[in-house]
Coordinates of C-alpha atoms and ligand atoms in Angstrom, one line a residue:
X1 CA -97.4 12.7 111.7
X2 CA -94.0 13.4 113.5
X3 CA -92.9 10.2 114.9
X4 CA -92.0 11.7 118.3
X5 CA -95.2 12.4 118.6
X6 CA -96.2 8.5 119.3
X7 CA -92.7 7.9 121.4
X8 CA -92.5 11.0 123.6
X9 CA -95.7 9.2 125.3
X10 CA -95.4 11.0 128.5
X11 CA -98.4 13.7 127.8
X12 CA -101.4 12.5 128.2
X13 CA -104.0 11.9 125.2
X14 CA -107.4 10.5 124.7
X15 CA -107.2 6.6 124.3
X16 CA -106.6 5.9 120.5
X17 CA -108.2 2.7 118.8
X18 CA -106.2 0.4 117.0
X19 CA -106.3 -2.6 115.2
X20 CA -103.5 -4.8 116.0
X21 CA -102.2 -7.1 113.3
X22 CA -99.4 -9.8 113.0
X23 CA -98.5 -12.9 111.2
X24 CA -98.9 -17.0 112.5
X25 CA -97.5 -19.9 111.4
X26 CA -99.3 -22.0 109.3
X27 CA -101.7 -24.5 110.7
X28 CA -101.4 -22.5 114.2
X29 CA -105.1 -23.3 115.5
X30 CA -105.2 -20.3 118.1
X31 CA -107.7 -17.3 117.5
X32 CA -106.4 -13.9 116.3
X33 CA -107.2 -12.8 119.5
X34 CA -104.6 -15.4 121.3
X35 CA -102.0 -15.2 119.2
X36 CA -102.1 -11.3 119.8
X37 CA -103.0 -11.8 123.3
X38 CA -99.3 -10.3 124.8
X39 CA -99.6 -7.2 121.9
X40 CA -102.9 -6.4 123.3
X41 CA -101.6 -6.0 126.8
X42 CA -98.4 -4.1 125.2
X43 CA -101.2 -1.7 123.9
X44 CA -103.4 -1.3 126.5
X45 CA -100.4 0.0 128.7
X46 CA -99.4 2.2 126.0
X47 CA -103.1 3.6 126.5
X48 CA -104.5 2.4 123.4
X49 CA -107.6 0.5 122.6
X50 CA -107.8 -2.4 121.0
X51 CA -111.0 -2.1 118.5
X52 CA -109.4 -5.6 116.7
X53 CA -107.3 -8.3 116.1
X54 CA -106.1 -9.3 112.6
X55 CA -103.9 -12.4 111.8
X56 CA -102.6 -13.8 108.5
X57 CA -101.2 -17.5 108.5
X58 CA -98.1 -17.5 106.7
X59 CA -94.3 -18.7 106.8
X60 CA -92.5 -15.3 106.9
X61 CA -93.4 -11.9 106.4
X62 CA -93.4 -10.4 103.0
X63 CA -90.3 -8.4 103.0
X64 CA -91.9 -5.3 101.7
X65 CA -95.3 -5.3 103.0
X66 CA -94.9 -7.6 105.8
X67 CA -98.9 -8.5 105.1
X68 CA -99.3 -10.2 101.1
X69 CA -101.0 -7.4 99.2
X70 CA -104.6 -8.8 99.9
X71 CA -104.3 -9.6 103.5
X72 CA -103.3 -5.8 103.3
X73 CA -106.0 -4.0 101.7
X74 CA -108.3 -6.1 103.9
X75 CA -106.9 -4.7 106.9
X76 CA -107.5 -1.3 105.5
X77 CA -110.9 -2.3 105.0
X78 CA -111.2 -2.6 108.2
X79 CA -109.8 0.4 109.6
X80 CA -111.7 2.4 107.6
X81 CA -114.9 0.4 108.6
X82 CA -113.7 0.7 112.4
X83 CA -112.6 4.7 112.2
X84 CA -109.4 3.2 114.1
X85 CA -106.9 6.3 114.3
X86 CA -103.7 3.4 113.8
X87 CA -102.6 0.1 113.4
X88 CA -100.1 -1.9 115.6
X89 CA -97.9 -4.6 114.4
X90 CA -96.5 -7.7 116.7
X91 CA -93.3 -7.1 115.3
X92 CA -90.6 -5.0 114.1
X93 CA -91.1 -3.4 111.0
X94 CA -88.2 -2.3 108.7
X95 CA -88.7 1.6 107.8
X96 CA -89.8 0.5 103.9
X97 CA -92.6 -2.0 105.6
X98 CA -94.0 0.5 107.7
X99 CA -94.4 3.0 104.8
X100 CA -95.9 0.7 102.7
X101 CA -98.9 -0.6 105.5
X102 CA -99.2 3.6 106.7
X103 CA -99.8 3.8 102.3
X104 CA -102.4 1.5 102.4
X105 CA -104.6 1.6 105.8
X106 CA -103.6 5.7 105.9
X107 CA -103.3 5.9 109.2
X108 CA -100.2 5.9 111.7
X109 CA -98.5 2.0 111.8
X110 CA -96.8 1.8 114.9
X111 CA -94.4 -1.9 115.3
X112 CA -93.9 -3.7 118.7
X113 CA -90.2 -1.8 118.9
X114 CA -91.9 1.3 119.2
X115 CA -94.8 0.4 120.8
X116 CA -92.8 -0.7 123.4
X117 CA -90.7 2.1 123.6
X118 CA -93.6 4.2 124.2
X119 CA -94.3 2.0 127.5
X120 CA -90.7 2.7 128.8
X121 CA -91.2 6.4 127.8
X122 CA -93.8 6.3 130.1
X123 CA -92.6 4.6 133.0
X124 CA -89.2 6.0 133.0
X125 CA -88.5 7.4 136.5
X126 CA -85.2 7.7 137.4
X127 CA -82.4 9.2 135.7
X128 CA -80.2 6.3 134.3
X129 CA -83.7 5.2 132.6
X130 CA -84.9 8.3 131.7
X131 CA -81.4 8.3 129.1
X132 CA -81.7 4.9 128.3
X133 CA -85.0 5.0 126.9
X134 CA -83.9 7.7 124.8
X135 CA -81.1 6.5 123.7
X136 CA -83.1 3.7 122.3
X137 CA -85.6 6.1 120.9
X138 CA -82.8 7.8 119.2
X139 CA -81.4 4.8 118.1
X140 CA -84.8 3.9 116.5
X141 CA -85.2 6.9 114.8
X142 CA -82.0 6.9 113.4
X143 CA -82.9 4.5 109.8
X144 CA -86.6 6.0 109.9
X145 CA -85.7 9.8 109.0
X146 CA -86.0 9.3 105.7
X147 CA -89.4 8.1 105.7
X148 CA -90.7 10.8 107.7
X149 CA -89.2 13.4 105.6
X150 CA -90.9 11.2 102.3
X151 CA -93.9 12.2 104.1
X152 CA -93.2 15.7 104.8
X153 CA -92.4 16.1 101.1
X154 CA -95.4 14.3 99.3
X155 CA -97.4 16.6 101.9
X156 CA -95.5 19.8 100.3
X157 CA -96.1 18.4 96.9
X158 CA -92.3 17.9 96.4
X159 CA -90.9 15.4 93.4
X160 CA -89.2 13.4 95.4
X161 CA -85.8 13.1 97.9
X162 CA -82.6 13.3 95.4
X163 CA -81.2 16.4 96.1
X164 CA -84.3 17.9 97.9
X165 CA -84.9 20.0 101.0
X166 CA -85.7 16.9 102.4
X167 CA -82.0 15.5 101.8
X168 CA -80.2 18.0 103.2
X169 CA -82.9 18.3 106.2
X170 CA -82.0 14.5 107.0
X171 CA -78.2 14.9 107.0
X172 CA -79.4 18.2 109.5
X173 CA -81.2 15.6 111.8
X174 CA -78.8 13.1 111.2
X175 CA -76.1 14.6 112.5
X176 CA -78.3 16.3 115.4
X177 CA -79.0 12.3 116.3
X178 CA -75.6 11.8 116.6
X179 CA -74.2 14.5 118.9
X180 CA -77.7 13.8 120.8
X181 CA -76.7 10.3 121.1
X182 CA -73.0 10.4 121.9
X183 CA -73.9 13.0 124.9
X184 CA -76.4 10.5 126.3
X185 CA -74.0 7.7 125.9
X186 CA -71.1 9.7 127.8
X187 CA -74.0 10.7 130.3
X188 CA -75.1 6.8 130.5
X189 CA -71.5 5.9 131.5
X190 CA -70.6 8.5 134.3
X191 CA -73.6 6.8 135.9
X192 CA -72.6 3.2 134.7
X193 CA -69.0 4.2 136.7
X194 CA -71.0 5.7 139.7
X195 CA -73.0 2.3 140.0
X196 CA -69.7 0.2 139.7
X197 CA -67.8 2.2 142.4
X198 CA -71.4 2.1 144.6
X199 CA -71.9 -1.8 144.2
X200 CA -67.9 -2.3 145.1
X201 CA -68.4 0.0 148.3
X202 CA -71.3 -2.2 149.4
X203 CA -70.7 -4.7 152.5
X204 CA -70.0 -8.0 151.6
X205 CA -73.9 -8.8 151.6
X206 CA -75.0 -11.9 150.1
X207 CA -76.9 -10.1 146.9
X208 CA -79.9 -11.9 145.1
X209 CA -81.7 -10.6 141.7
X210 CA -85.1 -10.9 140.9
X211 CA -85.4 -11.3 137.6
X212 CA -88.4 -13.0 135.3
X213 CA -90.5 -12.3 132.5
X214 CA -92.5 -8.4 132.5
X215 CA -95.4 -8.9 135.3
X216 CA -94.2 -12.3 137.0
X217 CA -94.5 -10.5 140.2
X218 CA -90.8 -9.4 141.1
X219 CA -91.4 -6.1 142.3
X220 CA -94.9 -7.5 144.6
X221 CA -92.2 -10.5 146.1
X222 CA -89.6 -7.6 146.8
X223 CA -92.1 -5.5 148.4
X224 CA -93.5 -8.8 150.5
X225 CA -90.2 -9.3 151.4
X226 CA -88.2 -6.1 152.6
X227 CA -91.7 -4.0 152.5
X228 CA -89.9 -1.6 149.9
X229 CA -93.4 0.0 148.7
X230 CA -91.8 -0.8 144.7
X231 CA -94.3 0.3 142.0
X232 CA -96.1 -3.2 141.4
X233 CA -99.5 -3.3 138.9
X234 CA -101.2 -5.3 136.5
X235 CA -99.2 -3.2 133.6
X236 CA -96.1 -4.6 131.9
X237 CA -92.8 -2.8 132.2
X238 CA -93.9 -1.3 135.8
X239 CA -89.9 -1.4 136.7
X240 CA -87.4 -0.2 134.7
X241 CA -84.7 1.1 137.0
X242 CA -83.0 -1.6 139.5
X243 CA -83.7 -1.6 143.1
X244 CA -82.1 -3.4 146.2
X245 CA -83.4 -3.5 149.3
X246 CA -82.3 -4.9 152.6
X247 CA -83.9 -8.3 153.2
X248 CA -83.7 -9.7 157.0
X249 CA -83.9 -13.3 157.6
X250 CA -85.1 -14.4 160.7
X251 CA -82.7 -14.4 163.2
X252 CA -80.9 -11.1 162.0
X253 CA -79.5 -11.8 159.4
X254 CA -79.8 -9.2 156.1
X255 CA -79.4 -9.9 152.2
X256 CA -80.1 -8.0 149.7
X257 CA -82.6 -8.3 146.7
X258 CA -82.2 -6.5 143.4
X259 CA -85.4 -5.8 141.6
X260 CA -85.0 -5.5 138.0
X261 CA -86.4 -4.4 134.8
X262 CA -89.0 -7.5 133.7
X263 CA -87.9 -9.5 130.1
X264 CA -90.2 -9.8 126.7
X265 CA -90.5 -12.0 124.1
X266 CA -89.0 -9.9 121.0
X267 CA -87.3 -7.0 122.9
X268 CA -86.3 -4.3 120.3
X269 CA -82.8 -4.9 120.4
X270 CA -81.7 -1.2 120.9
X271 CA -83.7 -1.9 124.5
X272 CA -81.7 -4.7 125.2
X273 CA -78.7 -2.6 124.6
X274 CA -79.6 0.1 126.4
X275 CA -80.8 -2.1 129.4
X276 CA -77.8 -4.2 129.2
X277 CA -76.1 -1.8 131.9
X278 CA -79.0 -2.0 134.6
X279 CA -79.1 -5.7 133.9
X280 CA -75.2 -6.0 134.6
X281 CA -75.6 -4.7 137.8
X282 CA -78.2 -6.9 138.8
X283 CA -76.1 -9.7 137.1
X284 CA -73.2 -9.6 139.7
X285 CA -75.4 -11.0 142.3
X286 CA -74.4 -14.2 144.2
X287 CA -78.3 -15.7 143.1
X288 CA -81.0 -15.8 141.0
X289 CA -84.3 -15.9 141.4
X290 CA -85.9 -16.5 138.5
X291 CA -90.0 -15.5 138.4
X292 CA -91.9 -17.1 136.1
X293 CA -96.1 -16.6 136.5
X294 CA -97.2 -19.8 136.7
X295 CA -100.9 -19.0 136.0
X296 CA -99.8 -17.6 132.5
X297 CA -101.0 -20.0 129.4
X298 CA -97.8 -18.8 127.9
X299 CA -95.4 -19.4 131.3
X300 CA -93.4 -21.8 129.3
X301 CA -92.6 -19.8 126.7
X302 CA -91.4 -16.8 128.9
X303 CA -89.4 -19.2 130.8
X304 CA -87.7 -19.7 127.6
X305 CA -87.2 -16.1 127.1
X306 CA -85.9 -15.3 130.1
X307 CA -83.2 -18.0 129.5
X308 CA -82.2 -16.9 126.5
X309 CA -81.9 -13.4 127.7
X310 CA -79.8 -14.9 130.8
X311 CA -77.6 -16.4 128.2
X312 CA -77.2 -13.4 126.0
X313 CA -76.1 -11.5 128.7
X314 CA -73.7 -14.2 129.9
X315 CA -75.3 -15.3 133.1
X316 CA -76.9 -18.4 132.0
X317 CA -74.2 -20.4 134.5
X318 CA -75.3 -17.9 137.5
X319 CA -77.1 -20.0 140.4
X320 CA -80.6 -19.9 140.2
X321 CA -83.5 -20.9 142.2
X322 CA -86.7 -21.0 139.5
X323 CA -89.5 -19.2 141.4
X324 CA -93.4 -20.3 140.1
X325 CA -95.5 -17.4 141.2
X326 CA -99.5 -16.5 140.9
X327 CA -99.9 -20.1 141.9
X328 CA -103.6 -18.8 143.9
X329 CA -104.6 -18.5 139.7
X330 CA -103.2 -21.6 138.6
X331 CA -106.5 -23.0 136.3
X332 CA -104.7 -25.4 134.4
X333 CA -103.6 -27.9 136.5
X334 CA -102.0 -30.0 133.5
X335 CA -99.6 -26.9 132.6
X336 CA -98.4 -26.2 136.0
X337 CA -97.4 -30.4 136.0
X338 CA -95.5 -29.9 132.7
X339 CA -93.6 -26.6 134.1
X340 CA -92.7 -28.6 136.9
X341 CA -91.3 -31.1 134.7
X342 CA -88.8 -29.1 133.3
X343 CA -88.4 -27.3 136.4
X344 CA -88.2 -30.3 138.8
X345 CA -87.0 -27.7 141.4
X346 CA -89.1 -24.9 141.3
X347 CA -90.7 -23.4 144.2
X348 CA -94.1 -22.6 143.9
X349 CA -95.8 -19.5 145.5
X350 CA -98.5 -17.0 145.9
X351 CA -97.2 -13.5 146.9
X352 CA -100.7 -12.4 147.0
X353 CA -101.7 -15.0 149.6
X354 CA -98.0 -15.9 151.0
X355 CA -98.2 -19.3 150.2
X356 CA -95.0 -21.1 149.8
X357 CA -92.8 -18.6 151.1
X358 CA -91.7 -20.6 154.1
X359 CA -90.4 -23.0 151.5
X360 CA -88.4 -19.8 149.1
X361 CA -86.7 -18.8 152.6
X362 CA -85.6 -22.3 153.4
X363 CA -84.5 -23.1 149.3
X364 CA -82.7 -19.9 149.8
X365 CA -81.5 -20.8 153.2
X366 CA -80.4 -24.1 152.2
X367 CA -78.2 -22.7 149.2
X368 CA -76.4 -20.3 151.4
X369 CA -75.1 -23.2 153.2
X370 CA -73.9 -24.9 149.9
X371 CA -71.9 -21.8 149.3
X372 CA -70.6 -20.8 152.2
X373 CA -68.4 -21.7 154.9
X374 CA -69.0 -22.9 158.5
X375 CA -66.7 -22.1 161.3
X376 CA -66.9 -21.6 164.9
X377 CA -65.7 -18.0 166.3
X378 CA -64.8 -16.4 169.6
X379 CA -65.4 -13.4 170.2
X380 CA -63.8 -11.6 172.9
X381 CA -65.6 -9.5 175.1
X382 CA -63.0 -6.3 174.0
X383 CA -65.0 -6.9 170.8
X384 CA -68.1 -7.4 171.9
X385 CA -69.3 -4.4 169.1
X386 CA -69.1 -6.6 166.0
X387 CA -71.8 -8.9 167.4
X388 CA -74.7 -7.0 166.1
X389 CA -72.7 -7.1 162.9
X390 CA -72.0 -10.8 162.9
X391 CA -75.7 -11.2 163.2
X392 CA -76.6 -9.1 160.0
X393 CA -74.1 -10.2 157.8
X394 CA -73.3 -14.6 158.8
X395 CA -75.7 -17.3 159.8
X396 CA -76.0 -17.7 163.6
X397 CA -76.2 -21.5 164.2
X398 CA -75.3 -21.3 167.8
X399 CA -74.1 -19.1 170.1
X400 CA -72.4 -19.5 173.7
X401 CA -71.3 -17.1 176.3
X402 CA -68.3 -18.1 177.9
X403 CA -65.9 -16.0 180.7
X404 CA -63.8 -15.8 177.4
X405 CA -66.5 -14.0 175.3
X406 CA -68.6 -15.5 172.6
X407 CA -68.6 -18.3 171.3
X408 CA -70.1 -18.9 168.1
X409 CA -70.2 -21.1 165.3
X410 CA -71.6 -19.3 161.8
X411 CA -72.2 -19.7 158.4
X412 CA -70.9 -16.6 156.2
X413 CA -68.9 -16.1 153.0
X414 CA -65.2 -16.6 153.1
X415 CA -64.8 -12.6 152.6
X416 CA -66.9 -11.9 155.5
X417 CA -65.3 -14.7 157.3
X418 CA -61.8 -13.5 156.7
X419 CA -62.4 -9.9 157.9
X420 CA -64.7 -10.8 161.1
X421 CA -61.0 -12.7 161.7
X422 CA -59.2 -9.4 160.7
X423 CA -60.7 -6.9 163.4
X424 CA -61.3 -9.0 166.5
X425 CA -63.1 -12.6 166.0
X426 CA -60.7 -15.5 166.3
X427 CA -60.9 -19.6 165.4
X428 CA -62.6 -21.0 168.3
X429 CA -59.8 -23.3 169.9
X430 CA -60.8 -26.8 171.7
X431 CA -60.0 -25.1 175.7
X432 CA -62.2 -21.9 174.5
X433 CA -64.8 -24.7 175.9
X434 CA -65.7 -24.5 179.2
X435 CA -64.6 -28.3 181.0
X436 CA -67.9 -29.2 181.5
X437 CA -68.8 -28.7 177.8
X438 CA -66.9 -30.9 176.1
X439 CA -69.0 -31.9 173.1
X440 CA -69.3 -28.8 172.2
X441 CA -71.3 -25.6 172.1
X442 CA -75.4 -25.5 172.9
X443 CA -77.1 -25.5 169.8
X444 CA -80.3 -22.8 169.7
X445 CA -82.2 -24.0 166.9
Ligands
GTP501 N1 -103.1 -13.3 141.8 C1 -101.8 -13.0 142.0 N2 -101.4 -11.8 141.5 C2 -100.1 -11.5 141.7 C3 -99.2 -12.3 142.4 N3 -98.0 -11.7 142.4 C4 -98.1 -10.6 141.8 N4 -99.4 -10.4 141.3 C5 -99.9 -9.3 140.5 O1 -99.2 -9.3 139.2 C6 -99.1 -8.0 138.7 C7 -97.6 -7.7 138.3 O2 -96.8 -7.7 139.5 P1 -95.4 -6.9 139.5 O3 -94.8 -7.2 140.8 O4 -95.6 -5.5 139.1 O5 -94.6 -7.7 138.4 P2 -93.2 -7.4 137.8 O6 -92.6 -8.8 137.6 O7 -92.4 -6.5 138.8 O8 -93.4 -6.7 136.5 P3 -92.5 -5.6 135.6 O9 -92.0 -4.6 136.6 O10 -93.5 -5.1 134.7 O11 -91.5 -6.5 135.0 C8 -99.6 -7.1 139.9 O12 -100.9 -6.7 139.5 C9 -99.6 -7.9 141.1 O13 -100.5 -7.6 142.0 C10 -99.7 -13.6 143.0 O14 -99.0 -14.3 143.6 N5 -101.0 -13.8 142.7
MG502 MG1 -91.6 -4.7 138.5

C-alpha cells in the first residue's frame, strides 16, 4: 500500500474496520474500550470503524514492536478472526515499529500522527491549512520512505535495499520532498506576512481567542455570539483555519473573537509546528477564553493539555477567563466540583441552552474595566461623526448633551483613548458642566 493513499483522505471510500490497539499503565483499572475512548472518536472522524479495542498493560512500549511479541501475534489473531482491513495505534509509531506490527497482523498499521493527519486532510478548507496540513504530511513521510520502498521491493522479489532500485528511488523522493517542502514553507510565509500586515491594519479592537481542547464548543460559542454560521459538529478537528468575527456588546460596543484550531492530547509534533502560525495569530489577542467541556470524563485532563500547549507556545502568562461548557450534560456532579476546584473562577455554561452567558458577558465585561482606562470626554458638536465610533470601539458609561457637545465619560484602551483625543474628543474640563450640574454627569445605567 502507498502511504498517501491513507493521508490524501479527501476521496471518499467505503468505511474500513479496524481494530485499535494501545498500551496502559500497569494497574490502570479502565476497560480497553475507555482507555481508547478519544482514538475511537479520532477514527470514527477519519471514517473508520471500530470492529475492536485491544490494550496491553505495560510500562513503556517495546521499542521495536511497540506490542511484546505475544500481545502481538494475538492482535493478529484477531484481525484475521475480525477480517478488519487495518489496525490503529494510540500513538506514534517510529517507521521500524510500524513495519514490524504491518509484518505481523498483515494489514495496513496506521499511528495516531497519521491518523490524525488524515482528519486535517479532510477538513482542510482554506488555503493557509490546506499547506499546512501538507507540510506536515510531508514532514511525516519524510523518515518513512524507506519502509515503503522495503515493501515495494519484497513485493518485486528484490534482495534487499543496499544499492538497489529502491535506494536510488528514495534519494529520488527524497529530494522531491524537499523542494516540495521548501516551496510550501515559502508559500506558508507570504501568507504568515499577509496575516501580520492584516492583524496590524485592524482597528484597535479589543480581540479575544477561543481556544480549548478539539470539540469543547468554540466554534458553537462564536457562532452564539456574533452569529458567524462557523462549521460546528460532533467531529473532532471541525476548525482548523482561525476566524474572527465582530462581537457587539450591548450597548454598541464591538470586540472581536478569534476561533481557532481545537488542541489534543499527543499532537504529532509536525502539526503543532505547522499550526504554530495560525495559533500565533490567535495568540496576540488581549484575552483568553479558554473552553474546556465540562461534561467530558476526561475534562481534567484536556484542561491540562491545553495548558501545556498555552505554555509551549509561550502564552501561558496571557489573561484568561476558563470557560466550562456542555454544562446541560454534566452527569457527574462530583467531577464538575473537583474542576471547579482547580478552576475557582470558571464560568460555567451551556451554549446549547444559553445558560450562563449573562454571567461570560459580565466576567468579560468586568475584565475590560481592569484593563482599561476611564475618562470622561467632550465631544464637540464639529465632531459629532466619531460618536457612532466611540460607541463601537469604548464603553459608554454615561453620556450628556450639553450646548458644548457631548459629554461622556468611557472606558477604552489607552490607544483608542489617545486617538479619540487626536481627531476631535477632548478631556472633559470641570465648566464643560452645565451650573446646575455640578456633581457631575447623569449616569444611564
Ligand atoms: N450538549 C451540548 N452540546 C454542545 C454545547 N456546546 C457545543 N456542543 C456540541 O459539541 C460539538 C462540538 O462543538 P464545536 O463548536 O464544533 O467544538 P469546537 O471546540 O469548535 O471543536 P473543534 O473545531 O473540533 O476544535 C457540537 O456537536 C456542538 O453542537 C453545549 O453547551 N451543550
Ligand atoms: Mg471548531
Amino acid at each position: 500500500m502507498k502511504s498517501d493513499d491513507r493521508i490524501d483522505a479527501g476521496n471518499k471510500r467505503a468505511p474500513t474496520e479496524a481494530i485499535l490497539f494501545g498500551i496502559a499503565p500497569t494497574g490502570d483499572p479502565r476497560t480497553a474500550a475507555e482507555v481508547l475512548h478519544e482514538l475511537q472518536q479520532l477514527a470514527d472522524t477519519a471514517e473508520f470503524l471500530t470492529a475492536g479495542c485491544m490494550v496491553q498493560h505495560r510500562r513503556h512500549a517495546d521499542p521495536n514492536s511497540y506490542f511484546g511479541s505475544g500481545k502481538l501475534e494475538e492482535l493478529a489473531e484477531v484481525v484475521r478472526l475480525a477480517h478488519s482491513g487495518a489496525v490503529i495505534c494510540d500513538d506514534s509509531l517510529t517507521p521500524n515499529q510500524a513495519k514490524t506490527i504491518e509484518a505481523a497482523v498483515k494489514v495496513p498499521c496506521i499511528d495516531r500522527s497519521e491518523l490524525i493527519l488524515q482528519i486535517f486532510g479532510m477538513h482542510a478548507r482554506t488555503p493557509q491549512a490546506r499547506l499546512q496540513v501538507e507540510l506536515a504530511a510531508l514532514q511525516y513521510e519524510m523518515p518513512r520512505l524507506r519502509r515503503r520502498w522495503t515493501h515495494l521491493e519484497r513485493q518485486r522479489g528484490g534482495i534487499g535495499l543496499r544499492g538497489g532500485a529502491g535506494e536510488k528511488q528514495i534519494d529520488v523522493d527524497r529530494n522531491l520532498l524537499r523542494t516540495r517542502i521548501a516551496a510550501v514553507n515559502r508559500e506558508l510565509s507570504r501568507i504568515a506576512q499577509h496575516k501580520v500586515r492584516e492583524v496590524a491594519a485592524r482597528p484597535e479592537l479589543f480581540t479575544i481567542a477561543l481556544v480549548g481542547y478539539t470539540n469543547a464548543g468554540k466554534s458553537s460559542l462564536m457562532n452564539r455570539l456574533t452569529e458567524a454560521g462557523v462549521l460546528a459538529e460532533n467531529r473532532l478537528f471541525s476548525t482548523l483555519d482561525t476566524r474572527t468575527r465582530p462581537w457587539r456588546l450591548p450597548g454598541g460596543r464591538t470586540i472581536l473573537l478569534t476561533d481557532t484550531v481545537g488542541f489534543l492530547r499527543k499532537l504529532p509534533h509536525q502539526l503543532v509546528a505547522s499550526f504554530h502560525a495560525t495559533l500565533e495569530e490567535a495568540l496576540h489577542a488581549d484575552l483568553l477564553l479558554v473552553l474546556v467541556d465540562a461534561s467530558s470524563p476526561e475534562a481534567a485532563e484536556q484542561l491540562r493539555t491545553v495548558d501545556e500547549v498555552l505554555e509551549q507556545l509561550s502564552a501561558g502568562a496571557l489573561p484568561r477567563i476558563t470557560v466550562l461548557n456542555k454544562i446541560d450534560m454534566v452527569a457527574d456532579r462530583a467531577a464538575l466540583a473537583e474542576l471547579w476546584r482547580v478552576e475557582p473562577h470558571a464560568v460555567p455554561i451551556s451554549v446549547k441552552t444559553g445558560e450562563g452567558e449573562p454571567e461570560l458577558l459580565a466576567t468579560v465585561q468586568s475584565h475590560l474595566a481592569t484593563v482599561e482606562n476611564r475618562l470622561s470626554i467632550l465631544l464637540p458638536h464639529t465632531a459629532g461623526a466619531l460618536h457612532n465610533e466611540i460607541r463601537a470601539r469604548a464603553t459608554v458609561l454615561s453620556e450628556f448633551f450639553t450646548t458644548e457637545g457631548c459629554l461622556m465619560e468611557i472606558q477604552a484602551s489607552p490607544a483608542v483613548l489617545g486617538r479619540l483625543l487626536a481627531t476631535g474628543a477632548r478631556i472633559a474640563q470641570p465648566d464643560d458642566l452645565p451650573a446646575d450640574e455640578p456633581e457631575g454627569p447623569d449616569r444611564d445605567g
